[in-house]
mmCIF file with all atom_site columns, C-alpha atoms in Angstrom:
data_model
loop_
_atom_site.group_PDB
_atom_site.id
_atom_site.type_symbol
_atom_site.label_atom_id
_atom_site.label_alt_id
_atom_site.label_comp_id
_atom_site.label_asym_id
_atom_site.label_entity_id
_atom_site.label_seq_id
_atom_site.pdbx_PDB_ins_code
_atom_site.Cartn_x
_atom_site.Cartn_y
_atom_site.Cartn_z
_atom_site.occupancy
_atom_site.B_iso_or_equiv
_atom_site.pdbx_formal_charge
_atom_site.auth_seq_id
_atom_site.auth_comp_id
_atom_site.auth_asym_id
_atom_site.auth_atom_id
_atom_site.pdbx_PDB_model_num
ATOM 1   C CA . MET A 1 1   ? 118.369 104.359 111.100 1.00 72.00 ? 1   MET A CA 1
ATOM 2   C CA . ARG A 1 2   ? 116.973 105.780 114.482 1.00 94.00 ? 2   ARG A CA 1
ATOM 3   C CA . LYS A 1 3   ? 113.475 106.464 114.773 1.00 97.00 ? 3   LYS A CA 1
ATOM 4   C CA . ALA A 1 4   ? 111.691 108.587 117.143 1.00 98.00 ? 4   ALA A CA 1
ATOM 5   C CA . VAL A 1 5   ? 107.918 109.374 117.915 1.00 98.00 ? 5   VAL A CA 1
ATOM 6   C CA . TYR A 1 6   ? 106.374 112.595 118.816 1.00 98.00 ? 6   TYR A CA 1
ATOM 7   C CA . PRO A 1 7   ? 103.025 111.637 120.360 1.00 98.00 ? 7   PRO A CA 1
ATOM 8   C CA . GLY A 1 8   ? 100.056 113.760 121.154 1.00 96.00 ? 8   GLY A CA 1
ATOM 9   C CA . THR A 1 9   ? 96.364  114.278 120.524 1.00 95.00 ? 9   THR A CA 1
ATOM 10  C CA . PHE A 1 10  ? 97.232  117.235 118.406 1.00 97.00 ? 10  PHE A CA 1
ATOM 11  C CA . ASP A 1 11  ? 93.611  118.654 118.625 1.00 97.00 ? 11  ASP A CA 1
ATOM 12  C CA . PRO A 1 12  ? 94.602  120.750 116.696 1.00 97.00 ? 12  PRO A CA 1
ATOM 13  C CA . ILE A 1 13  ? 98.447  120.851 115.536 1.00 98.00 ? 13  ILE A CA 1
ATOM 14  C CA . THR A 1 14  ? 99.741  124.358 116.467 1.00 98.00 ? 14  THR A CA 1
ATOM 15  C CA . LEU A 1 15  ? 103.199 126.357 115.468 1.00 98.00 ? 15  LEU A CA 1
ATOM 16  C CA . GLY A 1 16  ? 104.572 125.064 118.865 1.00 97.00 ? 16  GLY A CA 1
ATOM 17  C CA . HIS A 1 17  ? 104.154 121.684 117.953 1.00 98.00 ? 17  HIS A CA 1
ATOM 18  C CA . LEU A 1 18  ? 105.710 122.375 114.465 1.00 98.00 ? 18  LEU A CA 1
ATOM 19  C CA . ASP A 1 19  ? 108.657 124.184 116.499 1.00 98.00 ? 19  ASP A CA 1
ATOM 20  C CA . VAL A 1 20  ? 109.243 120.919 118.403 1.00 98.00 ? 20  VAL A CA 1
ATOM 21  C CA . ILE A 1 21  ? 109.263 118.945 114.947 1.00 98.00 ? 21  ILE A CA 1
ATOM 22  C CA . ALA A 1 22  ? 111.455 121.418 113.419 1.00 98.00 ? 22  ALA A CA 1
ATOM 23  C CA . GLN A 1 23  ? 114.054 120.974 116.343 1.00 98.00 ? 23  GLN A CA 1
ATOM 24  C CA . ALA A 1 24  ? 113.886 117.376 116.678 1.00 98.00 ? 24  ALA A CA 1
ATOM 25  C CA . ALA A 1 25  ? 113.202 115.934 112.842 1.00 97.00 ? 25  ALA A CA 1
ATOM 26  C CA . PRO A 1 26  ? 116.906 116.679 111.979 1.00 96.00 ? 26  PRO A CA 1
ATOM 27  C CA . LEU A 1 27  ? 118.208 114.523 114.664 1.00 96.00 ? 27  LEU A CA 1
ATOM 28  C CA . PHE A 1 28  ? 116.502 111.262 113.673 1.00 97.00 ? 28  PHE A CA 1
ATOM 29  C CA . GLY A 1 29  ? 116.266 109.333 110.302 1.00 96.00 ? 29  GLY A CA 1
ATOM 30  C CA . GLU A 1 30  ? 112.727 109.256 110.814 1.00 98.00 ? 30  GLU A CA 1
ATOM 31  C CA . LEU A 1 31  ? 110.357 111.263 113.193 1.00 98.00 ? 31  LEU A CA 1
ATOM 32  C CA . VAL A 1 32  ? 106.937 109.825 113.414 1.00 98.00 ? 32  VAL A CA 1
ATOM 33  C CA . VAL A 1 33  ? 104.162 112.144 114.624 1.00 98.00 ? 33  VAL A CA 1
ATOM 34  C CA . ALA A 1 34  ? 101.774 109.795 116.439 1.00 98.00 ? 34  ALA A CA 1
ATOM 35  C CA . VAL A 1 35  ? 98.194  110.988 117.022 1.00 98.00 ? 35  VAL A CA 1
ATOM 36  C CA . LEU A 1 36  ? 96.530  109.383 119.807 1.00 94.00 ? 36  LEU A CA 1
ATOM 37  C CA . HIS A 1 37  ? 93.090  108.009 119.151 1.00 91.00 ? 37  HIS A CA 1
ATOM 38  C CA . ASN A 1 38  ? 91.499  107.877 122.726 1.00 83.00 ? 38  ASN A CA 1
ATOM 39  C CA . PRO A 1 39  ? 87.485  107.626 122.493 1.00 76.00 ? 39  PRO A CA 1
ATOM 40  C CA . ALA A 1 40  ? 87.368  108.679 126.089 1.00 79.00 ? 40  ALA A CA 1
ATOM 41  C CA . LYS A 1 41  ? 88.638  112.359 124.946 1.00 80.00 ? 41  LYS A CA 1
ATOM 42  C CA . ARG A 1 42  ? 86.274  114.563 123.323 1.00 87.00 ? 42  ARG A CA 1
ATOM 43  C CA . PRO A 1 43  ? 88.393  116.157 120.502 1.00 92.00 ? 43  PRO A CA 1
ATOM 44  C CA . TRP A 1 44  ? 87.266  118.941 118.323 1.00 94.00 ? 44  TRP A CA 1
ATOM 45  C CA . PHE A 1 45  ? 88.422  117.244 115.339 1.00 96.00 ? 45  PHE A CA 1
ATOM 46  C CA . ASP A 1 46  ? 88.210  113.658 114.686 1.00 94.00 ? 46  ASP A CA 1
ATOM 47  C CA . LEU A 1 47  ? 91.269  111.406 113.930 1.00 95.00 ? 47  LEU A CA 1
ATOM 48  C CA . ASP A 1 48  ? 91.151  111.628 110.110 1.00 97.00 ? 48  ASP A CA 1
ATOM 49  C CA . GLU A 1 49  ? 90.934  115.300 110.262 1.00 97.00 ? 49  GLU A CA 1
ATOM 50  C CA . ARG A 1 50  ? 93.621  115.614 112.591 1.00 97.00 ? 50  ARG A CA 1
ATOM 51  C CA . LEU A 1 51  ? 95.967  113.130 110.703 1.00 98.00 ? 51  LEU A CA 1
ATOM 52  C CA . GLU A 1 52  ? 95.250  115.393 107.304 1.00 98.00 ? 52  GLU A CA 1
ATOM 53  C CA . MET A 1 53  ? 95.812  118.694 109.018 1.00 98.00 ? 53  MET A CA 1
ATOM 54  C CA . ILE A 1 54  ? 99.170  117.278 110.444 1.00 98.00 ? 54  ILE A CA 1
ATOM 55  C CA . ARG A 1 55  ? 100.093 115.946 107.179 1.00 98.00 ? 55  ARG A CA 1
ATOM 56  C CA . ASP A 1 56  ? 99.754  119.276 105.503 1.00 97.00 ? 56  ASP A CA 1
ATOM 57  C CA . ALA A 1 57  ? 101.734 121.001 108.237 1.00 98.00 ? 57  ALA A CA 1
ATOM 58  C CA . VAL A 1 58  ? 104.625 118.811 108.045 1.00 98.00 ? 58  VAL A CA 1
ATOM 59  C CA . ALA A 1 59  ? 104.567 118.136 104.242 1.00 97.00 ? 59  ALA A CA 1
ATOM 60  C CA . SER A 1 60  ? 107.878 120.310 104.144 1.00 96.00 ? 60  SER A CA 1
ATOM 61  C CA . PHE A 1 61  ? 109.883 117.835 106.621 1.00 96.00 ? 61  PHE A CA 1
ATOM 62  C CA . PRO A 1 62  ? 111.314 114.971 104.385 1.00 92.00 ? 62  PRO A CA 1
ATOM 63  C CA . HIS A 1 63  ? 112.027 112.490 107.410 1.00 94.00 ? 63  HIS A CA 1
ATOM 64  C CA . VAL A 1 64  ? 108.593 112.993 109.318 1.00 98.00 ? 64  VAL A CA 1
ATOM 65  C CA . ARG A 1 65  ? 105.609 110.567 109.043 1.00 97.00 ? 65  ARG A CA 1
ATOM 66  C CA . VAL A 1 66  ? 102.148 110.836 110.519 1.00 98.00 ? 66  VAL A CA 1
ATOM 67  C CA . ASP A 1 67  ? 100.653 107.778 112.137 1.00 98.00 ? 67  ASP A CA 1
ATOM 68  C CA . ALA A 1 68  ? 97.819  107.258 114.483 1.00 97.00 ? 68  ALA A CA 1
ATOM 69  C CA . PHE A 1 69  ? 98.066  104.765 117.606 1.00 97.00 ? 69  PHE A CA 1
ATOM 70  C CA . SER A 1 70  ? 95.517  103.672 120.697 1.00 94.00 ? 70  SER A CA 1
ATOM 71  C CA . GLY A 1 71  ? 96.391  102.329 123.850 1.00 94.00 ? 71  GLY A CA 1
ATOM 72  C CA . LEU A 1 72  ? 99.835  102.486 125.247 1.00 96.00 ? 72  LEU A CA 1
ATOM 73  C CA . LEU A 1 73  ? 102.721 104.427 123.582 1.00 97.00 ? 73  LEU A CA 1
ATOM 74  C CA . VAL A 1 74  ? 105.185 101.752 125.005 1.00 97.00 ? 74  VAL A CA 1
ATOM 75  C CA . ASP A 1 75  ? 103.275 99.069  122.925 1.00 97.00 ? 75  ASP A CA 1
ATOM 76  C CA . TYR A 1 76  ? 103.120 101.175 119.960 1.00 98.00 ? 76  TYR A CA 1
ATOM 77  C CA . CYS A 1 77  ? 106.952 101.949 119.953 1.00 98.00 ? 77  CYS A CA 1
ATOM 78  C CA . ARG A 1 78  ? 108.059 98.349  120.579 1.00 97.00 ? 78  ARG A CA 1
ATOM 79  C CA . ALA A 1 79  ? 105.731 97.217  117.424 1.00 97.00 ? 79  ALA A CA 1
ATOM 80  C CA . SER A 1 80  ? 107.275 100.126 115.706 1.00 96.00 ? 80  SER A CA 1
ATOM 81  C CA . GLY A 1 81  ? 110.893 99.611  116.448 1.00 96.00 ? 81  GLY A CA 1
ATOM 82  C CA . ILE A 1 82  ? 111.113 103.004 118.156 1.00 97.00 ? 82  ILE A CA 1
ATOM 83  C CA . GLU A 1 83  ? 113.279 103.610 121.239 1.00 95.00 ? 83  GLU A CA 1
ATOM 84  C CA . CYS A 1 84  ? 113.032 107.497 121.607 1.00 98.00 ? 84  CYS A CA 1
ATOM 85  C CA . VAL A 1 85  ? 110.021 109.618 122.488 1.00 98.00 ? 85  VAL A CA 1
ATOM 86  C CA . VAL A 1 86  ? 110.132 113.304 121.940 1.00 98.00 ? 86  VAL A CA 1
ATOM 87  C CA . ARG A 1 87  ? 108.314 115.550 124.075 1.00 98.00 ? 87  ARG A CA 1
ATOM 88  C CA . GLY A 1 88  ? 107.761 119.406 123.928 1.00 96.00 ? 88  GLY A CA 1
ATOM 89  C CA . VAL A 1 89  ? 107.961 121.279 127.272 1.00 96.00 ? 89  VAL A CA 1
ATOM 90  C CA . ARG A 1 90  ? 106.658 124.700 127.331 1.00 93.00 ? 90  ARG A CA 1
ATOM 91  C CA . ASN A 1 91  ? 107.517 125.330 131.367 1.00 90.00 ? 91  ASN A CA 1
ATOM 92  C CA . HIS A 1 92  ? 108.485 123.746 134.428 1.00 90.00 ? 92  HIS A CA 1
ATOM 93  C CA . VAL A 1 93  ? 104.652 122.458 134.985 1.00 90.00 ? 93  VAL A CA 1
ATOM 94  C CA . ASP A 1 94  ? 105.045 120.669 131.446 1.00 88.00 ? 94  ASP A CA 1
ATOM 95  C CA . LEU A 1 95  ? 108.404 119.229 132.455 1.00 92.00 ? 95  LEU A CA 1
ATOM 96  C CA . GLN A 1 96  ? 107.135 117.926 135.902 1.00 93.00 ? 96  GLN A CA 1
ATOM 97  C CA . ASN A 1 97  ? 104.309 116.181 134.177 1.00 93.00 ? 97  ASN A CA 1
ATOM 98  C CA . GLU A 1 98  ? 106.257 114.706 131.173 1.00 94.00 ? 98  GLU A CA 1
ATOM 99  C CA . MET A 1 99  ? 108.961 113.451 133.646 1.00 96.00 ? 99  MET A CA 1
ATOM 100 C CA . ALA A 1 100 ? 106.184 111.250 135.220 1.00 96.00 ? 100 ALA A CA 1
ATOM 101 C CA . MET A 1 101 ? 104.925 110.042 131.917 1.00 96.00 ? 101 MET A CA 1
ATOM 102 C CA . ALA A 1 102 ? 108.814 109.514 130.854 1.00 97.00 ? 102 ALA A CA 1
ATOM 103 C CA . HIS A 1 103 ? 109.638 107.407 133.924 1.00 97.00 ? 103 HIS A CA 1
ATOM 104 C CA . MET A 1 104 ? 106.335 104.992 133.502 1.00 97.00 ? 104 MET A CA 1
ATOM 105 C CA . ASN A 1 105 ? 107.257 104.453 130.072 1.00 96.00 ? 105 ASN A CA 1
ATOM 106 C CA . ARG A 1 106 ? 110.948 103.552 130.785 1.00 96.00 ? 106 ARG A CA 1
ATOM 107 C CA . ALA A 1 107 ? 109.470 101.176 133.598 1.00 97.00 ? 107 ALA A CA 1
ATOM 108 C CA . LEU A 1 108 ? 107.199 99.489  131.051 1.00 97.00 ? 108 LEU A CA 1
ATOM 109 C CA . TYR A 1 109 ? 109.816 99.435  128.074 1.00 96.00 ? 109 TYR A CA 1
ATOM 110 C CA . GLY A 1 110 ? 113.222 99.538  129.635 1.00 95.00 ? 110 GLY A CA 1
ATOM 111 C CA . ASP A 1 111 ? 114.793 100.505 125.974 1.00 93.00 ? 111 ASP A CA 1
ATOM 112 C CA . LEU A 1 112 ? 112.623 103.620 125.504 1.00 97.00 ? 112 LEU A CA 1
ATOM 113 C CA . VAL A 1 113 ? 114.193 106.994 126.509 1.00 97.00 ? 113 VAL A CA 1
ATOM 114 C CA . THR A 1 114 ? 112.523 110.233 126.186 1.00 97.00 ? 114 THR A CA 1
ATOM 115 C CA . LEU A 1 115 ? 114.016 113.485 124.619 1.00 97.00 ? 115 LEU A CA 1
ATOM 116 C CA . PHE A 1 116 ? 112.600 116.881 126.036 1.00 97.00 ? 116 PHE A CA 1
ATOM 117 C CA . VAL A 1 117 ? 112.560 119.575 123.572 1.00 97.00 ? 117 VAL A CA 1
ATOM 118 C CA . PRO A 1 118 ? 111.850 123.092 124.979 1.00 96.00 ? 118 PRO A CA 1
ATOM 119 C CA . THR A 1 119 ? 109.601 125.073 122.444 1.00 95.00 ? 119 THR A CA 1
ATOM 120 C CA . SER A 1 120 ? 111.060 128.410 121.485 1.00 96.00 ? 120 SER A CA 1
ATOM 121 C CA . PRO A 1 121 ? 110.065 131.195 123.697 1.00 95.00 ? 121 PRO A CA 1
ATOM 122 C CA . GLU A 1 122 ? 107.346 132.608 121.330 1.00 96.00 ? 122 GLU A CA 1
ATOM 123 C CA . TRP A 1 123 ? 105.487 129.454 121.597 1.00 96.00 ? 123 TRP A CA 1
ATOM 124 C CA . SER A 1 124 ? 105.706 128.912 125.239 1.00 94.00 ? 124 SER A CA 1
ATOM 125 C CA . PHE A 1 125 ? 102.279 129.753 126.058 1.00 94.00 ? 125 PHE A CA 1
ATOM 126 C CA . VAL A 1 126 ? 100.479 128.293 123.019 1.00 96.00 ? 126 VAL A CA 1
ATOM 127 C CA . SER A 1 127 ? 98.404  125.142 123.710 1.00 95.00 ? 127 SER A CA 1
ATOM 128 C CA . SER A 1 128 ? 95.900  123.419 121.695 1.00 95.00 ? 128 SER A CA 1
ATOM 129 C CA . SER A 1 129 ? 93.332  124.083 124.341 1.00 94.00 ? 129 SER A CA 1
ATOM 130 C CA . LEU A 1 130 ? 93.817  127.774 124.498 1.00 96.00 ? 130 LEU A CA 1
ATOM 131 C CA . VAL A 1 131 ? 93.764  128.256 120.568 1.00 97.00 ? 131 VAL A CA 1
ATOM 132 C CA . LYS A 1 132 ? 90.543  126.342 120.611 1.00 96.00 ? 132 LYS A CA 1
ATOM 133 C CA . ASP A 1 133 ? 89.236  128.706 123.386 1.00 95.00 ? 133 ASP A CA 1
ATOM 134 C CA . VAL A 1 134 ? 90.251  131.536 121.380 1.00 96.00 ? 134 VAL A CA 1
ATOM 135 C CA . ALA A 1 135 ? 88.706  130.554 118.255 1.00 96.00 ? 135 ALA A CA 1
ATOM 136 C CA . MET A 1 136 ? 85.569  129.572 120.100 1.00 93.00 ? 136 MET A CA 1
ATOM 137 C CA . HIS A 1 137 ? 85.263  133.325 121.024 1.00 93.00 ? 137 HIS A CA 1
ATOM 138 C CA . GLY A 1 138 ? 85.804  134.537 117.789 1.00 92.00 ? 138 GLY A CA 1
ATOM 139 C CA . GLY A 1 139 ? 89.443  135.342 118.100 1.00 94.00 ? 139 GLY A CA 1
ATOM 140 C CA . ASP A 1 140 ? 92.314  135.528 115.491 1.00 95.00 ? 140 ASP A CA 1
ATOM 141 C CA . VAL A 1 141 ? 94.389  132.415 115.854 1.00 97.00 ? 141 VAL A CA 1
ATOM 142 C CA . THR A 1 142 ? 96.227  133.038 112.637 1.00 97.00 ? 142 THR A CA 1
ATOM 143 C CA . ARG A 1 143 ? 99.506  133.601 114.603 1.00 97.00 ? 143 ARG A CA 1
ATOM 144 C CA . PHE A 1 144 ? 99.400  130.280 116.416 1.00 98.00 ? 144 PHE A CA 1
ATOM 145 C CA . VAL A 1 145 ? 98.475  127.762 113.808 1.00 98.00 ? 145 VAL A CA 1
ATOM 146 C CA . THR A 1 146 ? 98.623  127.057 109.967 1.00 98.00 ? 146 THR A CA 1
ATOM 147 C CA . PRO A 1 147 ? 96.329  128.566 107.613 1.00 97.00 ? 147 PRO A CA 1
ATOM 148 C CA . ARG A 1 148 ? 94.627  125.238 107.120 1.00 97.00 ? 148 ARG A CA 1
ATOM 149 C CA . VAL A 1 149 ? 93.933  124.789 110.764 1.00 98.00 ? 149 VAL A CA 1
ATOM 150 C CA . ALA A 1 150 ? 93.048  128.287 111.209 1.00 97.00 ? 150 ALA A CA 1
ATOM 151 C CA . ARG A 1 151 ? 90.176  128.008 108.520 1.00 96.00 ? 151 ARG A CA 1
ATOM 152 C CA . ALA A 1 152 ? 89.290  124.440 110.311 1.00 96.00 ? 152 ALA A CA 1
ATOM 153 C CA . LEU A 1 153 ? 89.038  125.988 113.814 1.00 96.00 ? 153 LEU A CA 1
ATOM 154 C CA . ALA A 1 154 ? 86.923  128.873 112.365 1.00 94.00 ? 154 ALA A CA 1
ATOM 155 C CA . ALA A 1 155 ? 84.418  126.464 110.729 1.00 93.00 ? 155 ALA A CA 1
ATOM 156 C CA . ARG A 1 156 ? 84.227  124.325 113.894 1.00 92.00 ? 156 ARG A CA 1
ATOM 157 C CA . ALA A 1 157 ? 83.683  127.453 116.237 1.00 89.00 ? 157 ALA A CA 1
ATOM 158 C CA . GLU A 1 158 ? 81.173  128.799 113.831 1.00 83.00 ? 158 GLU A CA 1
ATOM 159 C CA . GLY A 1 159 ? 79.213  125.239 113.925 1.00 73.00 ? 159 GLY A CA 1
ATOM 160 C CA . MET A 1 160 ? 79.402  125.115 117.519 1.00 73.00 ? 160 MET A CA 1
ATOM 161 C CA . ALA A 1 161 ? 78.163  128.451 118.140 1.00 62.00 ? 161 ALA A CA 1
ATOM 162 C CA . ASN A 1 162 ? 75.235  127.766 115.570 1.00 63.00 ? 162 ASN A CA 1
ATOM 163 C CA . ARG A 1 163 ? 74.289  124.691 117.669 1.00 62.00 ? 163 ARG A CA 1
ATOM 164 C CA . HIS A 1 164 ? 74.081  126.761 121.055 1.00 55.00 ? 164 HIS A CA 1
ATOM 165 C CA . ALA A 1 165 ? 72.344  129.592 119.493 1.00 50.00 ? 165 ALA A CA 1
#
């Protein structure tokens, strides 16, 4: 059974991420959505919250599993028996950045290949950062995330606004 990993911070998961998952999942016996735990970053949602939101979002995909990792992706892949990394790309800028990471990963783990999956056009502008920015300013993000994520974003944005008031 071929396994692949779709790594990221997913802070939070968006419908663009789910589009990439829907395209890649049928290609593998198992697709692991691996959430990077990086204490240096300041995510809106802690690791457990992100894992739960992702598990909820991918519940309808039978061969998708959610996991967390820290450190180098290549170490996680080697330890997990994974030889394919799935990366979503929205535009040429994403592709350029992803190519550099793919080359570095391949240099560190020669058996690791990267599969680039272009997002569907309707998600080409959606990013977790933009969704958080819209939510922070009271905008409607329901078109870009799952209902659970939209509720979590609204609650987090309200909490942040109350702290700054």
